[in-house]
Amino acid sequence: MANSKKYWKGLEQLEETAEFQEMSTKEFSEQLPVEEFLGDEDSLGDVGTTRRDFLKYLGFGVAAASLAACETPVTKAIPYLNKPEEITPGVANYYASTFYDGHDYAAILVKTREGRPIFISGNTESSLTKGAINARINSSVLSLYDGNRLKAPMISGEEATWASIDNRLGKELKAAKNIRVLTSSLISPSAKKIINDFANANLATEGEESATASNVVSYDAVSYSGIIEANKESFNKSVVPAYNFDKAKTIVSVGADFMGNWLDTQMYITDYAEARKPENDWMSKHFQFEASMSLTGSNADVRTPVKPSEYGAILTGILKAVGGNVNAVKTKYDHQIADAAKALKASKGASIVVSGSNDKNVQVIVNAINNQLGNYGTTIDLENHSNTKQGSDAAVMSLIKDMNAGKVDALLINGVDPVFTMGDAFKKALAKVKTTVCFATKMNETTEACKYVAATNHQLESWSDAEPVKGHYSLGQPTISPLFDTRQAEDCFLKWSGNDKSFSDVIKDTWETNVYPTSGALMFTNFWNKALHDGVFDAPSGASSEAMSFTGNVSEAAAAIAKVKGGALEIELNQNMSVGAGSGADNPWLQEMPDPMTKITWENYVTMNPAEMKEKGYNTQFGQREAMNVVNVTVGKNTVEFLPVVPQPGQARGTVGLALGYGKRVGKQEEISGRNAYPLVQATKNGVSYYGDVTLTDVDASDYYVACTQVHQTIMGRDSIIRETTLDVYKEGNKDEFNPSHTLIDHKDGESVNVLTKEFNIWGKDQPVENIGHRWGMSIDLNSCTGCSACVTSCNSENNIAVIGKDEVRRARSMHWMRIDRYYASEYQDAGDIAGTLAKTKEAEDVGTTFGYQHMEDPADNPLVVHQPMMCQHCNHAGCETVCPVAATTHSNEGLNMMAYNRCIGTRYCANNCAYKVRRFNWYNYIAYKKFTDFNPSQDDLGRMVLNPDVVVRSRGVMEKCSMCVQRIQEGKLDAKKAGAKVVDGAIQTACSTACPTNAITFGDLNDTSSKVRAGMESDRSYRVIEEKGQEPNIYYQTKVRNLASSKVAKSHGHS
Amino acid sequence: MHKEAAIREPLILGDDVTYSKITEDVLHAIEHEPTKLWKVLMTIATITAIWGVGCILYLLGTGIGTWGLNNTMGWAWDITNFVWWVGIGHAGTLISAVLLLFRQKWRMAINRPAEAMTIFAVFMAGTFPMIHMGRVWMAYWVFPLPNQFGSLWVNFNSPLLWDVFAISTYISVSLVFWYIGLIPDFATVRDRASRPVQKLMYSLMSFGWTGNAKAWQRFEEVSLVLAGLATPLVFSVHSIVSMDFATSVVPGWHSTIFPPYFVAGAVFSGFAMVQTLMLIARKAMKLEYIITVKHIEYMNIVIIVTGGIVGVAYCTEFFIGWYTGVQYESYVYMSAGAATGPYAWAFWSLIFCNFINPAFLWFKKIRTSLTATFIIALIINIGMWFERFDIIVTCLSRDYLPSTWRMFFPTWVDLGVFIGTLGIFSIFYLMFLKYFPVLALNEVKTILKSSGERYKNMSDEEFKQLHPVFKKDIKSAPAGSKSESDNNEEK
């Protein structure tokens, strides 16, 4: 059959004609017109192609062919075979989720591109965090792509499969009588339920403990147990309260860094900034008593440096001054205590007193003060309390005791790294436990000591829910499938307790039974979908507690406080914005983020008062070649070796500060340094103490350098860079007093006169972009900026900024497009500058002399602080644009100063001519050069997944700088165009403005008369940095207003 | 031919100087094996040059990060070296062009080596703006070339672009001027050369110079025209280099006094460098009787004048820094920026080297002492480097925002590149001394009989005796002289 068919070309073939026969032997059926082509020699001569041309063509052909034969680099792009429904290449998806790592909580919004999470911002739907995040939260996206992550579970240090773990561990757990779980505070109702079910299953049957006992021990790396115990004593509530800083007219903080690391900073910081707008009817007044200069202290109106051992005494003093019945301990700070107490009394029921001490006695006094002032139920809420810190020092101690006694058969460690934070004491106890399991995303000190290591998902790969404050719920959803063979801890617990459900189903169940009924929604599916979409849900709040009875024993607490005696040199162990309690320690973005106060990167250090350092003969100068003195720090029996000493103006005399969280040995990149200060935390009978007497021992290290991004500390009287005033001057409303226009001196009729800078314009009258089309700009409120640096890392993440490491940062080559300049006032400025009356002070007469300038070089002993976000100012008459020989940097007709990387040849002239020094040069090929391999995430395939595909990665030798997130502007404009509408104010946000928890940075169209940014620009407080140079920046700053009386400034802040 | 007044000091010393002697002495190096000293110097120069080229290759391969620059200091040693070398490249053209226009005959003894120095120095200077670019492979973008990028063009507002034009013009005109002067002298070498390769090379280089009267006439005319062209360039180049700074907003750079100040400074440093090099060369090549103490003194006087201008400029800057009351400017000059700050050592080095040190030249005894001149000139060279370092680094290190104030620390690559250019320059200069007629010998000969000591000391009788042209009745020329006829016959 197969061969039976025959096809013919035509009838000729069928008939087999002779003609066909003949033709079939020829190659060409028709005669080729060769003769016609070549026969006529005359016409051949007329052909354009001469012999020479032919040779040219031949040569060209050979060259072209050989060039084409050369291999060009092949970049593989693999298209989707089946495109996921929700993914459109080039279009980002956003998912609401929840961040909680035991230290920070925030409702977040995760931006994904082609299925990869690349950017985290705050979820503004949340009534708790109101969109606030910090640097650690937005940088956590990088740790998802950390090459050091655990890629599979491990048994006794060997990689294993989940099946073998389930099998072996299942047997061991079955055999174990006493199973304990050590976990970070559980704010997830679902996780709490399953972990309790898992651990306490045997409790009821064995009946050896009372019904309230639990085998689940909450542990916070930094303990707040003192507050919980004090609340138990005072109000019979073992909780951490929620604070409402937006209602507080007076805030007194004694050693609590509530804007940086104390409790739920994300829930406080937006409220705090809201209450400090001078335009409002009232502006809160903030008193801070503290040892180290914290971020919070730097924002306080009145800051008093005190020793940690004096915290209790100061609080008893305040309690007495506000009318409490207590024997106050005598201090040196009567004047400051009286000031604070006066303000507190004036705002009864609308004030907050907090303390960072973990001593129950101190916290009882704090409670007594707040109770005396009637703050419970108004600014402090014990009913709708916070859940984020539940750790109890006593419970942890007893667990360790049990472990040592061999009473614990199995210990499961979740979300904490106790060997790192508790050191050998815990490690020894752990060795006595037969079955040890650690849940971790990376190897750490604890996983090293545990038999089973359950490799867990990153948060962005996990389901979660949270109830950070009673009645406020949020949901976390995975934004990417697990990258490795990992399993989320909750799923492990479910599996090991024989439950086949997945954790997401458990969450759904919990919400259906517990949360959904309060919503009043018609159907659970609708409710669930909306909750998942919004990420947050607020249950109607239970009425806050009515007049609670205070049962604290004040006299006993005061007596205990009176006994506290500090030594000659005390230490305060604190946390900084980069690594917190340790969660950010292995994140290169965070390590490279300058500390908001010292501006030092990549390590921790001992902070000390510069005057005291001079007395000791220590170096107090920063700089790339200024070697710092190095010491060993001893507290009690424990010593931490080799820490540099750095000057910290405002550090209380007789104290030193040191940040916890650094110095992990395991699971980190080589470059990441710092020393572990946790061994210096002392366990006392009143709980864990972060204060103590300290001894410093000099170490011989002649060439130890720190990497600091800002080495000059003061503003040098340059009031066109920083403008600040006091509330009373501002309230008088005379703009010339608090924010005078920029002027220059000119001559007129033989007199020298001040003339507005605009008069000196050499560019012609108008800016080309004013009132035509868009004019993108920013308004930055110095009053709201706390210096937290969330914008810095947010910009890193959005704009693919290279990580360059400690050595290069030390060489002043930080690549950050966005930085925060921090200035300390000198003694000289305290008197005059603050009130805008620089010229009137006596010392100001020295301006222009060597003596006068030298006077301003050193910060005051307890300086006022200003944080100033600084990025490309997008000058309409930009210095950089005119000097580029190849026009690589030009101005857009929307007011943006643009940078064409491809055109840049790298003369760096633009950087020299930038008055703000915001341009960043690619000194090396950061994405390939060997010096950066260890820590630049962009050097490995996994780390590159975090790169924002909308922003090009810059090559070596080109200049870069803030683009005002031009990719976002473009996206916003296109969206508006598609929608056929104008760009709505606020629709376009830059990375820094989304990250800013206090909304200090407002981005928008300055030509849009109704925009927020325009309002900022037209505000009385608005000015531009070094405006007198006539560069017409598009970034407007708002004068900082301190809640002080101008005449008192010098007194309340001077050291006496 | 007229004789110069006897009371004027002669420009060519010695009782035995004849045309022949000049030729013999000037061409001695070309016609003989190199001396031991030359070989030693050449070896040192080659080693440093190789080191420098190595550093440059490392720089180009790795990135500008190998220098000590940072975010605050976009420029430091690179542009310091550039301006320093350009400055050195100023004396040559001034001597050959401006002094030619003013008919200063003493220039003839020194213009050739000074011009050679100029050209080599400008080569070195040109290296720095090239290698300081982040992407040097794109350096051709600074030229307004047609390109495939559409309407993309260079930025004519940028002083860096003006530099490109100014320096390329300067180097072309200087090179042409220098080479034209060399042609008759190359012809002399050619005529005397015995080895075929040498003869061929010098024949090519001398462009078939015949030495006839018409050629000489055209030679003179072209020299005059080129001198006219080169003279404004002497002033324009450094004015434009100074605008790299003057048109910027950096306090301490932004100054209207910069163009004249830079030109004076350039001539100042250029002459100092001429002194440094020539004092060695004249000694080594035994040309003391042509490059006399008189020449040295003249050049010292130029140094005094230009040094004075530079000194006045310093004072003016400080005065204006105080007078304007602009705090940024006043900070740079009145405070830590200069005299008491971290760069005080550089500032005081500058004040000593450029302000105090040249003042010694006011004493005739010192400015006619060769040793003293050599030392002072050397110190000026160092001082002028510090001047540029001061302007660039001190001003950049502390400009507007105190948060960005930083220091500059050079790396070994910075140092290596600078030393390397000194080495490359030395190779060029030593090659010049060996293979080129170091003096404009044919020009020098034109003044021998008017300004030479021997001829000045002669009585008219003797003079006439020497020159049968002047006295036909003398039967025979004195023995030992070959100068009966035209110069060219000697060769």
Short mmCIF file of C-alpha atoms in Angstrom, two decimals, chain A residues 623-626 708-721 744-745 747 808-815 819 821-823 838 847-851 853-854 857 868 870 879 881-887 889 901-909 911-917 919-925 929-930 955-958 1025-1026 1028-1029 1031, chain B residues 58-75 78 129 132-139 141-143 147 149 152-161 164 243-251 253-254 322-336 339-340 396 398-411:
data_model
loop_
_atom_site.label_atom_id
_atom_site.label_comp_id
_atom_site.label_asym_id
_atom_site.label_seq_id
_atom_site.Cartn_x
_atom_site.Cartn_y
_atom_site.Cartn_z
CA GLY A 623 39.38 59.49 58.98
CA GLN A 624 40.60 56.89 56.60
CA ARG A 625 44.09 56.99 58.05
CA GLU A 626 43.22 57.78 61.65
CA CYS A 708 33.10 55.94 58.69
CA THR A 709 31.07 57.75 56.05
CA GLN A 710 31.09 61.14 57.73
CA VAL A 711 34.25 62.28 59.44
CA HIS A 712 33.45 65.91 60.12
CA GLN A 713 30.84 66.35 62.79
CA THR A 714 29.70 69.96 62.89
CA ILE A 715 27.94 72.26 60.46
CA MET A 716 30.55 75.02 60.86
CA GLY A 717 27.93 77.74 61.22
CA ARG A 718 26.75 77.22 57.65
CA ASP A 719 23.13 78.13 58.16
CA SER A 720 22.25 77.83 54.51
CA ILE A 721 22.75 74.09 54.80
CA LEU A 744 24.30 87.84 49.05
CA ILE A 745 26.21 91.02 49.72
CA HIS A 747 27.39 97.23 46.71
CA GLU A 808 36.29 50.87 50.43
CA VAL A 809 33.87 52.63 52.77
CA ARG A 810 36.86 53.67 54.82
CA ARG A 811 38.31 55.15 51.65
CA ALA A 812 35.20 57.34 51.36
CA ARG A 813 33.83 55.57 48.33
CA SER A 814 30.43 54.63 49.67
CA MET A 815 28.10 54.09 46.74
CA ARG A 819 22.76 59.35 52.64
CA ASP A 821 24.12 63.74 57.02
CA ARG A 822 24.23 64.05 60.75
CA TYR A 823 25.50 67.24 62.31
CA LEU A 838 24.10 83.72 64.62
CA VAL A 847 33.60 84.42 61.75
CA GLY A 848 36.13 84.54 59.02
CA THR A 849 39.12 84.09 61.26
CA THR A 850 41.11 81.00 61.91
CA PHE A 851 40.14 81.18 65.53
CA TYR A 853 36.47 78.41 62.53
CA GLN A 854 38.56 76.28 64.81
CA GLU A 857 35.23 72.20 64.58
CA GLN A 868 19.60 65.71 56.98
CA MET A 870 20.97 64.20 51.24
CA GLY A 879 26.93 72.60 38.14
CA GLU A 881 25.69 69.41 33.78
CA THR A 882 27.72 72.29 32.40
CA VAL A 883 31.11 70.75 33.02
CA CYS A 884 30.70 67.30 31.52
CA PRO A 885 32.74 67.31 28.31
CA VAL A 886 30.54 64.73 26.62
CA ALA A 887 27.15 65.86 27.91
CA THR A 889 24.61 64.35 32.43
CA TYR A 901 25.71 55.93 31.95
CA ASN A 902 26.47 54.80 28.43
CA ARG A 903 27.77 58.19 27.48
CA CYS A 904 29.87 58.74 30.59
CA ILE A 905 33.61 58.55 30.13
CA GLY A 906 34.35 59.10 33.80
CA THR A 907 36.23 62.38 34.07
CA ARG A 908 34.61 62.95 37.50
CA TYR A 909 34.46 66.67 36.82
CA ALA A 911 31.42 65.13 41.02
CA ASN A 912 33.94 67.84 41.77
CA ASN A 913 31.51 70.52 40.71
CA CYS A 914 28.63 69.11 42.69
CA ALA A 915 28.23 71.29 45.74
CA TYR A 916 26.39 68.50 47.53
CA LYS A 917 28.88 65.74 46.71
CA ARG A 919 27.67 61.78 42.81
CA ARG A 920 29.09 58.31 43.06
CA PHE A 921 31.82 56.97 40.84
CA ASN A 922 32.31 53.30 40.00
CA TRP A 923 35.89 53.03 41.13
CA TYR A 924 35.99 49.32 40.36
CA ASN A 925 33.98 46.76 38.55
CA TYR A 929 36.28 42.39 40.70
CA LYS A 930 37.76 39.94 43.17
CA SER A 955 29.78 49.40 34.93
CA ARG A 956 33.23 50.39 36.01
CA GLY A 957 34.34 53.92 35.31
CA VAL A 958 30.99 55.65 35.10
CA VAL A 1025 20.45 73.92 50.68
CA ILE A 1026 23.10 76.46 49.65
CA GLU A 1028 22.77 81.27 47.31
CA LYS A 1029 24.86 79.42 44.75
CA GLN A 1031 21.77 76.23 41.33
CA TYR B 58 47.32 48.14 36.23
CA LEU B 59 45.24 51.28 36.59
CA LEU B 60 43.55 50.75 33.26
CA GLY B 61 42.97 47.09 33.96
CA THR B 62 41.56 47.44 37.43
CA GLY B 63 39.97 50.82 37.74
CA ILE B 64 40.49 54.31 39.06
CA GLY B 65 39.97 52.87 42.52
CA THR B 66 43.63 51.94 42.52
CA TRP B 67 44.33 55.61 43.00
CA GLY B 68 43.63 57.28 46.30
CA LEU B 69 40.65 59.27 45.07
CA ASN B 70 37.26 59.16 46.73
CA ASN B 71 33.76 60.56 46.48
CA THR B 72 34.88 63.96 47.68
CA MET B 73 38.14 64.04 45.77
CA GLY B 74 37.29 63.40 42.15
CA TRP B 75 40.70 64.66 41.19
CA ASP B 78 46.11 63.06 38.28
CA PRO B 129 43.52 63.56 31.34
CA HIS B 132 42.25 59.64 34.62
CA MET B 133 39.07 58.82 32.73
CA GLY B 134 37.01 56.00 34.10
CA ARG B 135 36.53 54.62 30.63
CA VAL B 136 39.61 55.62 28.71
CA TRP B 137 38.58 53.46 25.78
CA MET B 138 35.86 56.00 25.15
CA ALA B 139 38.29 58.92 25.27
CA TRP B 141 34.24 60.93 22.59
CA VAL B 142 35.73 64.22 23.70
CA PHE B 143 36.30 65.09 20.06
CA ASN B 147 28.88 59.50 15.31
CA PHE B 149 24.39 58.24 18.14
CA LEU B 152 24.95 63.45 20.18
CA TRP B 153 27.66 66.04 20.37
CA VAL B 154 30.25 67.19 22.81
CA ASN B 155 29.37 69.77 25.45
CA PHE B 156 30.87 73.05 24.37
CA ASN B 157 30.14 74.52 27.80
CA SER B 158 32.67 72.30 29.44
CA PRO B 159 36.12 73.68 30.20
CA LEU B 160 37.44 70.15 29.83
CA LEU B 161 36.46 70.31 26.21
CA VAL B 164 41.09 69.33 24.55
CA MET B 243 39.21 77.60 33.71
CA ASP B 244 38.79 73.96 34.64
CA PHE B 245 38.87 75.39 38.10
CA ALA B 246 37.74 78.97 37.67
CA THR B 247 34.40 78.12 36.07
CA SER B 248 33.47 75.62 38.75
CA VAL B 249 31.56 76.28 41.95
CA VAL B 250 34.15 74.82 44.30
CA PRO B 251 35.23 77.43 46.85
CA TRP B 253 38.60 77.16 42.57
CA HIS B 254 35.97 79.66 41.58
CA TRP B 322 38.44 87.68 53.50
CA TYR B 323 36.93 90.63 51.66
CA THR B 324 33.97 88.87 50.03
CA GLY B 325 32.78 87.55 53.36
CA VAL B 326 31.53 84.40 51.65
CA GLN B 327 31.96 81.87 54.39
CA TYR B 328 32.91 78.94 52.17
CA GLU B 329 35.59 80.96 50.42
CA SER B 330 36.84 82.53 53.59
CA TYR B 331 36.98 79.12 55.23
CA VAL B 332 39.22 77.81 52.49
CA TYR B 333 41.67 80.64 52.77
CA MET B 334 41.40 81.88 56.30
CA SER B 335 41.17 78.65 58.13
CA ALA B 336 41.86 75.00 58.25
CA ALA B 339 47.36 77.44 56.88
CA THR B 340 46.30 75.41 59.88
CA LEU B 396 38.03 69.83 47.20
CA ARG B 398 36.62 70.95 52.36
CA ASP B 399 33.92 72.42 50.21
CA TYR B 400 30.29 73.16 50.96
CA LEU B 401 28.82 70.37 53.05
CA PRO B 402 30.98 69.57 56.08
CA SER B 403 29.53 66.06 56.06
CA THR B 404 31.50 65.32 52.91
CA TRP B 405 34.83 66.66 54.04
CA ARG B 406 37.48 64.06 53.45
CA MET B 407 41.21 63.75 53.04
CA PHE B 408 43.16 62.45 50.10
CA PHE B 409 45.84 59.82 50.53
CA PRO B 410 47.84 58.76 47.49
CA THR B 411 48.45 55.10 46.77
#
